[in-house]
N, C-alpha and C. Protein backbone atom coordinates (compact mmCIF):
# COMPACT_ATOMS: atom_id res chain seq x y z
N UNK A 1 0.84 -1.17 0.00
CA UNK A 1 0.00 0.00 0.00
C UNK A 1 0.89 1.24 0.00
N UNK A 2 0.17 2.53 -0.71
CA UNK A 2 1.29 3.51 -0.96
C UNK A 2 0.99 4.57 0.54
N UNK A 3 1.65 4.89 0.58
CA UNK A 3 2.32 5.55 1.93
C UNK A 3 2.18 7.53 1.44
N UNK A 4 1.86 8.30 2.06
CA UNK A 4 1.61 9.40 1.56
C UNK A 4 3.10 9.95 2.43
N UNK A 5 3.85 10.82 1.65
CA UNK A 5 5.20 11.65 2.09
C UNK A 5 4.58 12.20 3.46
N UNK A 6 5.78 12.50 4.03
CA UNK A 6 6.16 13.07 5.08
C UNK A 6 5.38 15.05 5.14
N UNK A 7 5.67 15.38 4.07
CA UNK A 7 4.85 16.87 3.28
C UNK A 7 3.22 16.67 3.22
N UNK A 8 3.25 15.96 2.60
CA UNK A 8 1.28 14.70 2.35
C UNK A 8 0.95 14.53 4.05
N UNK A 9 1.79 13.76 4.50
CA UNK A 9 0.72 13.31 5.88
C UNK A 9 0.47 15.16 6.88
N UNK A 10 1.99 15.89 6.87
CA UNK A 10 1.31 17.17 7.54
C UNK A 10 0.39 17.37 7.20
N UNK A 11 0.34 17.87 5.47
CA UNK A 11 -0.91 18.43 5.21
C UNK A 11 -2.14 18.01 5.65
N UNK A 12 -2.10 16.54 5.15
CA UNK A 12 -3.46 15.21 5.74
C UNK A 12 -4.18 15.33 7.53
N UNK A 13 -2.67 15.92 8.09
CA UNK A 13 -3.29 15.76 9.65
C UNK A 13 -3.84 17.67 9.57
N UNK A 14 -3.55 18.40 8.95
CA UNK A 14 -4.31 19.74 8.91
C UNK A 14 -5.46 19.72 8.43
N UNK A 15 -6.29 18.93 7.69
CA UNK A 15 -7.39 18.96 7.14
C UNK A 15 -7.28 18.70 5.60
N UNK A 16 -6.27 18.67 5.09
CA UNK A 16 -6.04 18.60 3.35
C UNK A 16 -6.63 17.58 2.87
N UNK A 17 -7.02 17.89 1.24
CA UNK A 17 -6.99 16.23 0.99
C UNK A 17 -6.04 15.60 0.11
N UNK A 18 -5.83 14.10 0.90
CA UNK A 18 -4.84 13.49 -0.18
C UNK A 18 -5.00 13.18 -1.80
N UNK A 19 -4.36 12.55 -2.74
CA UNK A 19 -4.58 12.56 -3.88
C UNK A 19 -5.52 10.68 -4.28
N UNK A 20 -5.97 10.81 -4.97
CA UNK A 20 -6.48 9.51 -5.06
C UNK A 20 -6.10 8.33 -4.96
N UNK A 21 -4.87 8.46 -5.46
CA UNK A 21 -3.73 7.21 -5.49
C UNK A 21 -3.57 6.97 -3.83
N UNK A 22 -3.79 7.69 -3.03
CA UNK A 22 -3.58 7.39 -1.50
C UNK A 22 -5.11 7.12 -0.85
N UNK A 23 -6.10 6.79 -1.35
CA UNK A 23 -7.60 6.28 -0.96
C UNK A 23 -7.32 5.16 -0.09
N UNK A 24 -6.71 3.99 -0.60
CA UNK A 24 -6.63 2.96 -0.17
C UNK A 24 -5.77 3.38 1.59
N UNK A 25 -4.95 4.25 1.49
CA UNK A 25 -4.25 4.42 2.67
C UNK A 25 -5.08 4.68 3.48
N UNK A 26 -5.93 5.95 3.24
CA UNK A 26 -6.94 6.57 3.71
C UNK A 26 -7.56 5.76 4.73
N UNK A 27 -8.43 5.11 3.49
CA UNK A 27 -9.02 3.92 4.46
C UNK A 27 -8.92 2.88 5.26
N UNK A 28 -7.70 2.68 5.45
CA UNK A 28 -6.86 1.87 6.57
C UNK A 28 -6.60 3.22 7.17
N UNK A 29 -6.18 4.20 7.11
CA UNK A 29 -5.78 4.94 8.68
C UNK A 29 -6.89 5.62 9.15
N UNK A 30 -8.11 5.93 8.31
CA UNK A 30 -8.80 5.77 9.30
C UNK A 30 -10.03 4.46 9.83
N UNK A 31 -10.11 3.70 9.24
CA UNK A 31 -10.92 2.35 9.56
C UNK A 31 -10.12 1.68 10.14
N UNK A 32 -9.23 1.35 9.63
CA UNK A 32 -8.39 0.04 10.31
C UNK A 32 -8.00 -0.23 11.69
N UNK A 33 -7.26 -1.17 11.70
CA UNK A 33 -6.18 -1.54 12.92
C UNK A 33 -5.97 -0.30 13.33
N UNK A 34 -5.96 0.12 14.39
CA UNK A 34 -5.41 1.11 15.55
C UNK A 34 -5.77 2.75 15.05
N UNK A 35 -7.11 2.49 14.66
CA UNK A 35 -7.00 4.07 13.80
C UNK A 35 -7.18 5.06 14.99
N UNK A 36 -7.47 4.64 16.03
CA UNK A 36 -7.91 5.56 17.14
C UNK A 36 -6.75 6.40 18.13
N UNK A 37 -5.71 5.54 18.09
CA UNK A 37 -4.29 5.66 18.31
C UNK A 37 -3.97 6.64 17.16
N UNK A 38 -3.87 6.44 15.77
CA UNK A 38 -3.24 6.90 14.91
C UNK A 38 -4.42 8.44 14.69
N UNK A 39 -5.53 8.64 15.24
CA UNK A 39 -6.32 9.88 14.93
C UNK A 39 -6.24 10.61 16.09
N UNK A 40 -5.26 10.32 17.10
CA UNK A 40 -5.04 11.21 18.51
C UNK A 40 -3.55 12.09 17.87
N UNK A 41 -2.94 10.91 17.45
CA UNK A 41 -2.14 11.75 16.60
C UNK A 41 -1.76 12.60 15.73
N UNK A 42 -3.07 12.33 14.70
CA UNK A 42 -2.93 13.24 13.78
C UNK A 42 -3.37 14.82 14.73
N UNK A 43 -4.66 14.39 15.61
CA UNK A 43 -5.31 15.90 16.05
C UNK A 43 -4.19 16.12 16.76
N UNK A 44 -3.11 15.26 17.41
CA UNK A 44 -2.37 16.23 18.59
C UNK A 44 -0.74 16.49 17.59
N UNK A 45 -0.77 16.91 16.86
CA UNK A 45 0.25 17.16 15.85
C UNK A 45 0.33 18.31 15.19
N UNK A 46 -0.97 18.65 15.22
CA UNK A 46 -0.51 20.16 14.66
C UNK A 46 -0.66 21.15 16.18
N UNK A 47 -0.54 20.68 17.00
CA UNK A 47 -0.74 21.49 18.34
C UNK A 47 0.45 21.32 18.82
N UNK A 48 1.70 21.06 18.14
CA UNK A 48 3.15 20.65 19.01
C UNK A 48 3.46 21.79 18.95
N UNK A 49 3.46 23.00 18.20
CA UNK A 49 4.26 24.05 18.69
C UNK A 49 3.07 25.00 19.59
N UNK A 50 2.31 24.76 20.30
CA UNK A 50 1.20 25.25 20.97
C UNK A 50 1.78 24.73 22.50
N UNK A 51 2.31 23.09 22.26
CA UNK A 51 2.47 23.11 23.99
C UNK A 51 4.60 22.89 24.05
N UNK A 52 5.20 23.24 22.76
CA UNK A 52 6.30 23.69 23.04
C UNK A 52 6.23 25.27 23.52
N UNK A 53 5.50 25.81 22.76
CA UNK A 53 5.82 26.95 23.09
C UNK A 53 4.96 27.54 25.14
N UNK A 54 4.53 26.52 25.49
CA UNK A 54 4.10 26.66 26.59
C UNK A 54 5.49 26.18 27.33
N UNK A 55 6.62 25.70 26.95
CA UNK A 55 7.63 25.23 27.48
C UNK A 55 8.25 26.03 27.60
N UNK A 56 8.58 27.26 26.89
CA UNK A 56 9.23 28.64 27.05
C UNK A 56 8.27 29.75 28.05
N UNK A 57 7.35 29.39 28.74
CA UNK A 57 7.08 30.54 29.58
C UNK A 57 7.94 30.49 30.94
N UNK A 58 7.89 31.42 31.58
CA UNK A 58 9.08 31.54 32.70
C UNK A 58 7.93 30.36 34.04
N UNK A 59 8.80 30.47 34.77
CA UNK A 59 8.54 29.33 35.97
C UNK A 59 9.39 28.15 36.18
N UNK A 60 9.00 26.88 36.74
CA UNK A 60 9.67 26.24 37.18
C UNK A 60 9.35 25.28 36.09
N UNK A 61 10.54 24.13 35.73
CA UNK A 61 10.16 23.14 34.97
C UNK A 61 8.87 22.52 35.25
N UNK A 62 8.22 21.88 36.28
CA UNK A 62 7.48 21.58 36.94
C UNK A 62 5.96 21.87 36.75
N UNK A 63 6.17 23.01 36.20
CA UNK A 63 5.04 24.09 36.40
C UNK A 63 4.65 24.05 34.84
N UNK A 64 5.62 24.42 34.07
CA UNK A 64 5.49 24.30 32.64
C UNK A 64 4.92 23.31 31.99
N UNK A 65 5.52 21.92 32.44
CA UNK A 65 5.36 20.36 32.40
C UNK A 65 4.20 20.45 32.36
N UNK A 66 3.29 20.71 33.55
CA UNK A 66 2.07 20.98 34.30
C UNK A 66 1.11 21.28 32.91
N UNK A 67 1.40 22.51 32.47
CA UNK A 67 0.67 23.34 31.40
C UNK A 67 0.50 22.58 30.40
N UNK A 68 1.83 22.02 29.97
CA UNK A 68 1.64 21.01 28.42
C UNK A 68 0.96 19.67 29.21
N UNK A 69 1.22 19.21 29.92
CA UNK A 69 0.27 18.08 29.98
C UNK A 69 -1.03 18.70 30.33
N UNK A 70 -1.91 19.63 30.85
CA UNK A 70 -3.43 19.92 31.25
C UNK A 70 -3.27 20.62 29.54
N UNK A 71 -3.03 21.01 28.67
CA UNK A 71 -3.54 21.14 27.03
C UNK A 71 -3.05 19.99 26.41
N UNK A 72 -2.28 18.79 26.97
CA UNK A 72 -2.46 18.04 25.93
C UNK A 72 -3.76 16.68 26.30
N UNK A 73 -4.35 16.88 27.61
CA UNK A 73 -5.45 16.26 28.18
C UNK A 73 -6.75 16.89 27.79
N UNK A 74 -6.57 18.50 27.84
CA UNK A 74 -7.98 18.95 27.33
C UNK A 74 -7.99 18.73 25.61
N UNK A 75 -6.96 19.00 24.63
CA UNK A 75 -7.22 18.51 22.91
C UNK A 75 -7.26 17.07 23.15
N UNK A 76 -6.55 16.48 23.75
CA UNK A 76 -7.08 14.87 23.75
C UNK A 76 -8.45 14.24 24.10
N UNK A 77 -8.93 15.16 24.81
CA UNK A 77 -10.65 14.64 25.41
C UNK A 77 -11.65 15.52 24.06
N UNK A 78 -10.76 16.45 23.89
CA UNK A 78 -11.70 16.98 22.28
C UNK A 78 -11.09 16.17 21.04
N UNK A 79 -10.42 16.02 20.97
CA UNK A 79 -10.37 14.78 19.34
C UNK A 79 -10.81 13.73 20.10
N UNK A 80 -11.04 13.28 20.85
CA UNK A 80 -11.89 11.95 20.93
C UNK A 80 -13.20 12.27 21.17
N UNK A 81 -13.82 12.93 21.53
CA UNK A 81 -15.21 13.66 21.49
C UNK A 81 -15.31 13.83 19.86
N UNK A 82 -15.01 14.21 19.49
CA UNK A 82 -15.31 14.36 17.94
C UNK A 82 -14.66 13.91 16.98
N UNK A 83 -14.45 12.75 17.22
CA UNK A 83 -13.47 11.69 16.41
C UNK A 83 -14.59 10.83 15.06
N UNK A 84 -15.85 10.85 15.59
CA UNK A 84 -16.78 10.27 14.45
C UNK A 84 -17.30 10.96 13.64
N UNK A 85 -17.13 12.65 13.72
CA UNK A 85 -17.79 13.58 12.77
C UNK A 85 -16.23 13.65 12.41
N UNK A 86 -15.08 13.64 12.89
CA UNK A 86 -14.10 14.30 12.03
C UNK A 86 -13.85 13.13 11.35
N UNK A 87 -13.80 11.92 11.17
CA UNK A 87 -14.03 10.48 10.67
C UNK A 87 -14.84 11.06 9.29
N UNK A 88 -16.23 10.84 9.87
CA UNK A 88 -17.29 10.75 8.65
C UNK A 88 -16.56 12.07 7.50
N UNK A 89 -16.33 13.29 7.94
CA UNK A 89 -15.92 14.13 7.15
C UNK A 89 -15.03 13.95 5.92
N UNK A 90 -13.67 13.12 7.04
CA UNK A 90 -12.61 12.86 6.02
C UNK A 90 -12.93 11.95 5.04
N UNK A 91 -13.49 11.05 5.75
CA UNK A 91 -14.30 9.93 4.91
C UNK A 91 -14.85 10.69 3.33
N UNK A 92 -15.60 11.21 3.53
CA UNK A 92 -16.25 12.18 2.48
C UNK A 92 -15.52 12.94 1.74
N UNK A 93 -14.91 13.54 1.77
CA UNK A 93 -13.57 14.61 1.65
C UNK A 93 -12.41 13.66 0.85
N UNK A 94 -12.68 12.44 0.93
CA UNK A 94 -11.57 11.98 0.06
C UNK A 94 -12.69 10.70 -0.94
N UNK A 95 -14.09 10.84 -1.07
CA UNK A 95 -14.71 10.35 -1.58
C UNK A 95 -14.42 8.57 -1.55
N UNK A 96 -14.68 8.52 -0.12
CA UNK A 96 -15.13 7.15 0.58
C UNK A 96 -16.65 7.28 1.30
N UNK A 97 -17.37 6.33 0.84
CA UNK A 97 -18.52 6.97 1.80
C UNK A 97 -18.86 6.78 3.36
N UNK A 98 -19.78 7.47 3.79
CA UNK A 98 -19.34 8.28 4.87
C UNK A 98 -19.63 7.52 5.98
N UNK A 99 -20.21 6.37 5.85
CA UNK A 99 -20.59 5.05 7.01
C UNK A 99 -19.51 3.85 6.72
N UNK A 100 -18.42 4.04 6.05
CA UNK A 100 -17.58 3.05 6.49
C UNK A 100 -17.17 2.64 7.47
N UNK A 101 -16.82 1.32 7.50
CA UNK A 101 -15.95 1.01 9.00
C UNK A 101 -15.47 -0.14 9.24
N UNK A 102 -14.95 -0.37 9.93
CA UNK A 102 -14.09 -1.55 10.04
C UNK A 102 -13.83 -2.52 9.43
N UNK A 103 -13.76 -3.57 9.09
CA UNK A 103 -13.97 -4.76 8.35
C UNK A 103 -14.11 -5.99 8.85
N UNK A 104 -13.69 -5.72 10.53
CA UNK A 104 -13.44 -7.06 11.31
C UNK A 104 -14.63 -6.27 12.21
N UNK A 105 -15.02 -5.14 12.63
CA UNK A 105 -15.57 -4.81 13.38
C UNK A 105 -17.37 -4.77 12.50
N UNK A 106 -17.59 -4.68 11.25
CA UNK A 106 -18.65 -5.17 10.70
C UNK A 106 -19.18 -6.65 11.15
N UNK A 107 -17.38 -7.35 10.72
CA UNK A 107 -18.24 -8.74 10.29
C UNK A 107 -18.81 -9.14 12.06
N UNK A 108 -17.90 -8.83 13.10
CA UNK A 108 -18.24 -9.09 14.12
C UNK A 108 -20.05 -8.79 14.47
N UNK A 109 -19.89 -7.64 14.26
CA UNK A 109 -21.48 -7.48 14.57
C UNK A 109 -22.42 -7.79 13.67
N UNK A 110 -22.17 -8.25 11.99
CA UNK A 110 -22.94 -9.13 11.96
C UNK A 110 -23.07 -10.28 12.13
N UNK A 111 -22.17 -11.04 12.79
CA UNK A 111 -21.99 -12.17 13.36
C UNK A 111 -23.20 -12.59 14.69
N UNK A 112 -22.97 -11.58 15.49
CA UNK A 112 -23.56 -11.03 16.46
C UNK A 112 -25.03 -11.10 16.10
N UNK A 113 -25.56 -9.95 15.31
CA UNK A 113 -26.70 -9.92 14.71
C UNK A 113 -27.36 -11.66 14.26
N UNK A 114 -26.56 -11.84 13.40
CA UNK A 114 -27.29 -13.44 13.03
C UNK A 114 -27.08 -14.06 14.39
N UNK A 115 -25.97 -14.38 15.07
CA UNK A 115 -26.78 -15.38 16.21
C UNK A 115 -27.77 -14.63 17.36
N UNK A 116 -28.06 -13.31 17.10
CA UNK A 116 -28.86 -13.12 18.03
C UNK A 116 -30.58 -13.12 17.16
N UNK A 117 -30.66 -13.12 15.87
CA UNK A 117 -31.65 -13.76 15.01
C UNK A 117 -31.66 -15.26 15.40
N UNK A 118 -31.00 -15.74 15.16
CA UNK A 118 -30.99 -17.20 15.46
C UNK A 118 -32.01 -17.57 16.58
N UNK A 119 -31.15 -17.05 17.60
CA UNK A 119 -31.70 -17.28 19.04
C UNK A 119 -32.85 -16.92 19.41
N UNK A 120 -33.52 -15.44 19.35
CA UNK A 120 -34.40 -14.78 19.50
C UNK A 120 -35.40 -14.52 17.92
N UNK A 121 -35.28 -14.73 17.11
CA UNK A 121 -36.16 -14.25 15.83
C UNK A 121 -35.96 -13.10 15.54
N UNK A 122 -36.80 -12.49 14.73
CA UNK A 122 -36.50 -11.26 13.95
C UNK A 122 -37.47 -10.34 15.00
């Protein structure tokens, strides 16, 4: 699978869109294996010079530390709060449609679904 440059993925974690030839990527980083891991990252990536530069205010190391970890806990509780609209978006935005998802996490629940038909009826 093709891999989007180092230039491509900044842009990709700012909101850009990739080029077609990178769809297939797309949809593994965000459906796949560990996309939830890999979409904390993208949102907490363009915020690195937001809590470096909280590293240059005067005080104690301690104190500073303090600051970048309470903003990198409050953008972390907001990209995961809105991790399924910023999902569905990109989804769309690179013309995948917009209820995709998983492939192991489908078949599971329809797995699920039929034996709970099975068991109980329709």
């Amino acid at each position: 699978m093709k891999r989007p440059n180092p230039i491509q993925w900044v842009g990709y974690s700012m909101g850009a869109r990739l080029p077609d030839s990178l769809q297939e990527w797309v949809r593994n980083d965000l459906t796949g294996k560990f996309a939830v891991p890999r979409h904390l990252v993208r949102g907490l990536f363009p915020l690195t010079p937001i809590f470096a530069a909280f590293l240059l205010f005067p005080g104690e190391l301690w104190l500073r530390g303090a600051m970048v970890l309470l903003a990198v806990l409050l953008a972390g509780f907001y990209i995961i709060a809105y991790m399924p609209m910023n999902r569905v978006h990109r989804l769309g935005k690179h013309g995948l449609p917009e209820d995709l998802e998983n492939p192991v996490r489908a078949g599971r629940r329809a797995a699920e679904r039929a034996a709970y038909e099975a068991r109980y009826g329709r």
